[in-house]
Amino acid sequence: MLLHLYWAVGGTWGLPLMETRNRSAVQAANWVVCAVELIGAFFILALNHPVGRRVPAWTLLVPLWIAAVVCLSHGVYGFVTKGLYLSGWHGAVDFPSVPGVSAATAAGRHQLSAIQDLVVFEPCFVLQGALVALAAWQFVRTSARRRIWLTSVIVGTVLIAAFGTLLSLGGMHIAVY
């Protein structure tokens, strides 16, 4: 959440070139992400709080499953598409052209963004998703239900990442960078 808070208050390190031009939109989006992450933290804390035993388990596990799968699939998708971009398949990532920026400057900034994603951001998404999944897995009490939980997280992650990657390889991008 700290990085999103940094971007929400106006920081620009790590932002793709186009995002440095849309400062107010980036700031607003990052305030929303900070709020979502704060709400997610309350769900995780509820797992180890008496309230977590008084509510139906699904009310905690469904949002955490969604969070885990979104984070994990985002990281996996990012590793695949940014890896393809760096290996020369530039159509794998949709870096929009920026008015007033030379093609050479834009290419260099896009290369740097792809490297930053692979080294910093995608590992953070995978780690965050794995930790959310592990926290919820600990909440599930029986070994049979833990296997179901883990299997569903893996299947959800693979399906979403594969779908996104296939769209990207087909030239249809699900996110703009």
Short mmCIF file of C-alpha atoms in Angstrom, two decimals:
data_model
loop_
_atom_site.label_atom_id
_atom_site.label_comp_id
_atom_site.label_asym_id
_atom_site.label_seq_id
_atom_site.Cartn_x
_atom_site.Cartn_y
_atom_site.Cartn_z
CA MET A 1 0.00 0.00 0.00
CA LEU A 2 2.92 2.35 0.61
CA LEU A 3 3.79 2.55 -3.08
CA HIS A 4 0.19 3.33 -4.00
CA LEU A 5 0.09 5.96 -1.27
CA TYR A 6 3.30 7.44 -2.73
CA TRP A 7 1.65 7.63 -6.16
CA ALA A 8 -1.60 8.98 -4.64
CA VAL A 9 0.22 11.96 -3.13
CA GLY A 10 1.97 12.71 -6.43
CA GLY A 11 5.08 10.50 -6.62
CA THR A 12 6.13 9.37 -10.09
CA TRP A 13 8.91 6.77 -9.61
CA GLY A 14 7.97 3.53 -11.29
CA LEU A 15 5.08 4.91 -13.32
CA PRO A 16 5.00 4.21 -17.05
CA LEU A 17 5.60 7.23 -19.28
CA MET A 18 1.93 7.79 -20.14
CA GLU A 19 0.93 7.73 -16.48
CA THR A 20 3.32 10.58 -15.66
CA ARG A 21 1.19 12.73 -18.00
CA ASN A 22 -2.14 11.84 -16.33
CA ARG A 23 -1.24 12.84 -12.79
CA SER A 24 -4.73 13.58 -11.44
CA ALA A 25 -6.18 10.34 -12.83
CA VAL A 26 -3.24 8.35 -11.47
CA GLN A 27 -3.58 9.99 -8.07
CA ALA A 28 -7.34 9.32 -7.91
CA ALA A 29 -6.91 5.70 -8.98
CA ASN A 30 -4.22 5.16 -6.37
CA TRP A 31 -6.39 6.64 -3.60
CA VAL A 32 -9.01 4.04 -4.56
CA VAL A 33 -6.40 1.26 -4.54
CA CYS A 34 -5.23 2.39 -1.08
CA ALA A 35 -8.81 2.18 0.20
CA VAL A 36 -9.30 -1.29 -1.31
CA GLU A 37 -6.03 -2.51 0.21
CA LEU A 38 -7.00 -1.09 3.61
CA ILE A 39 -10.35 -2.90 3.46
CA GLY A 40 -8.50 -6.07 2.46
CA ALA A 41 -6.24 -5.70 5.49
CA PHE A 42 -9.33 -5.62 7.72
CA PHE A 43 -10.55 -8.86 6.16
CA ILE A 44 -7.20 -10.49 6.84
CA LEU A 45 -7.13 -9.20 10.42
CA ALA A 46 -10.68 -10.53 10.92
CA LEU A 47 -9.38 -14.03 10.25
CA ASN A 48 -7.58 -13.95 13.60
CA HIS A 49 -10.19 -11.97 15.51
CA PRO A 50 -13.22 -13.31 17.41
CA VAL A 51 -15.52 -11.65 14.86
CA GLY A 52 -14.02 -13.97 12.25
CA ARG A 53 -15.48 -16.96 14.12
CA ARG A 54 -18.93 -15.35 14.51
CA VAL A 55 -19.61 -14.61 10.85
CA PRO A 56 -20.11 -17.24 8.15
CA ALA A 57 -16.67 -18.26 6.87
CA TRP A 58 -17.59 -17.48 3.27
CA THR A 59 -18.03 -13.77 4.11
CA LEU A 60 -14.30 -13.62 4.79
CA LEU A 61 -13.07 -16.26 2.36
CA VAL A 62 -14.81 -15.06 -0.82
CA PRO A 63 -13.27 -11.55 -0.80
CA LEU A 64 -9.88 -13.01 0.15
CA TRP A 65 -10.13 -15.60 -2.63
CA ILE A 66 -10.85 -12.79 -5.11
CA ALA A 67 -7.92 -10.74 -3.76
CA ALA A 68 -5.52 -13.69 -3.88
CA VAL A 69 -6.52 -14.72 -7.41
CA VAL A 70 -6.43 -11.15 -8.75
CA CYS A 71 -2.97 -10.51 -7.27
CA LEU A 72 -1.51 -13.86 -8.33
CA SER A 73 -2.95 -13.74 -11.85
CA HIS A 74 -1.82 -10.11 -12.25
CA GLY A 75 1.73 -11.14 -11.31
CA VAL A 76 1.77 -14.22 -13.55
CA TYR A 77 0.24 -12.29 -16.46
CA GLY A 78 2.76 -9.49 -15.92
CA PHE A 79 5.71 -11.88 -15.88
CA VAL A 80 4.57 -13.46 -19.15
CA THR A 81 3.70 -10.28 -21.04
CA LYS A 82 6.64 -8.18 -19.82
CA GLY A 83 8.99 -11.10 -20.52
CA LEU A 84 7.60 -11.34 -24.04
CA TYR A 85 7.96 -7.58 -24.46
CA LEU A 86 11.60 -7.64 -23.37
CA SER A 87 12.31 -10.58 -25.65
CA GLY A 88 11.14 -8.53 -28.63
CA TRP A 89 7.42 -9.24 -28.86
CA HIS A 90 6.38 -5.63 -28.28
CA GLY A 91 2.75 -6.34 -29.07
CA ALA A 92 2.46 -8.28 -25.79
CA VAL A 93 2.17 -5.01 -23.85
CA ASP A 94 0.10 -2.01 -24.85
CA PHE A 95 2.32 0.98 -24.10
CA PRO A 96 0.39 3.89 -25.62
CA SER A 97 2.20 6.53 -27.62
CA VAL A 98 2.74 9.78 -25.75
CA PRO A 99 2.32 13.04 -27.64
CA GLY A 100 5.49 15.14 -27.74
CA VAL A 101 7.83 12.27 -26.84
CA SER A 102 10.25 10.92 -29.43
CA ALA A 103 10.00 7.29 -30.41
CA ALA A 104 13.50 6.61 -29.05
CA THR A 105 12.72 8.18 -25.68
CA ALA A 106 9.41 6.33 -25.48
CA ALA A 107 11.08 3.01 -26.37
CA GLY A 108 13.66 3.50 -23.63
CA ARG A 109 11.02 4.38 -21.05
CA HIS A 110 8.86 1.42 -22.06
CA GLN A 111 11.87 -0.88 -21.73
CA LEU A 112 12.56 0.53 -18.26
CA SER A 113 8.89 0.12 -17.26
CA ALA A 114 8.91 -3.51 -18.36
CA ILE A 115 12.10 -4.19 -16.37
CA GLN A 116 10.71 -2.45 -13.28
CA ASP A 117 7.56 -4.52 -13.56
CA LEU A 118 9.54 -7.76 -13.77
CA VAL A 119 11.94 -6.89 -10.95
CA VAL A 120 9.72 -4.94 -8.54
CA PHE A 121 6.00 -4.90 -9.22
CA GLU A 122 5.11 -8.39 -10.47
CA PRO A 123 7.02 -10.11 -7.64
CA CYS A 124 5.09 -7.88 -5.20
CA PHE A 125 1.78 -8.96 -6.73
CA VAL A 126 2.73 -12.63 -6.53
CA LEU A 127 3.94 -12.27 -2.94
CA GLN A 128 0.84 -10.33 -1.90
CA GLY A 129 -1.46 -12.88 -3.53
CA ALA A 130 0.43 -15.80 -1.98
CA LEU A 131 0.28 -14.21 1.48
CA VAL A 132 -3.44 -13.50 1.21
CA ALA A 133 -4.07 -17.07 0.03
CA LEU A 134 -1.91 -18.46 2.85
CA ALA A 135 -3.66 -16.34 5.50
CA ALA A 136 -7.06 -17.58 4.33
CA TRP A 137 -5.76 -21.16 4.02
CA GLN A 138 -4.73 -20.99 7.70
CA PHE A 139 -8.28 -19.90 8.56
CA VAL A 140 -9.76 -23.01 6.93
CA ARG A 141 -9.71 -25.72 9.58
CA THR A 142 -9.97 -29.10 7.84
CA SER A 143 -7.37 -30.56 5.53
CA ALA A 144 -10.00 -31.45 2.90
CA ARG A 145 -11.26 -27.86 2.77
CA ARG A 146 -7.70 -26.56 2.70
CA ARG A 147 -7.04 -28.69 -0.39
CA ILE A 148 -10.20 -27.30 -1.99
CA TRP A 149 -9.12 -23.75 -1.10
CA LEU A 150 -5.63 -24.18 -2.54
CA THR A 151 -6.90 -25.92 -5.67
CA SER A 152 -9.49 -23.22 -6.30
CA VAL A 153 -6.90 -20.44 -5.92
CA ILE A 154 -4.52 -22.20 -8.31
CA VAL A 155 -7.23 -22.96 -10.89
CA GLY A 156 -8.63 -19.41 -10.70
CA THR A 157 -5.17 -17.91 -11.10
CA VAL A 158 -4.23 -20.12 -14.04
CA LEU A 159 -7.54 -19.51 -15.85
CA ILE A 160 -7.42 -15.73 -15.49
CA ALA A 161 -3.71 -15.45 -16.33
CA ALA A 162 -4.10 -17.77 -19.35
CA PHE A 163 -7.15 -15.85 -20.59
CA GLY A 164 -5.34 -12.51 -20.25
CA THR A 165 -2.23 -13.85 -21.94
CA LEU A 166 -4.21 -15.28 -24.85
CA LEU A 167 -5.99 -11.96 -25.29
CA SER A 168 -2.67 -10.14 -25.19
CA LEU A 169 -1.07 -12.48 -27.72
CA GLY A 170 -4.09 -11.92 -29.95
CA GLY A 171 -3.56 -8.17 -29.79
CA MET A 172 -6.45 -7.49 -27.41
CA HIS A 173 -5.16 -5.92 -24.22
CA ILE A 174 -7.05 -6.02 -20.95
CA ALA A 175 -5.09 -3.22 -19.34
CA VAL A 176 -3.37 -0.08 -20.54
CA TYR A 177 0.12 0.59 -19.22
#
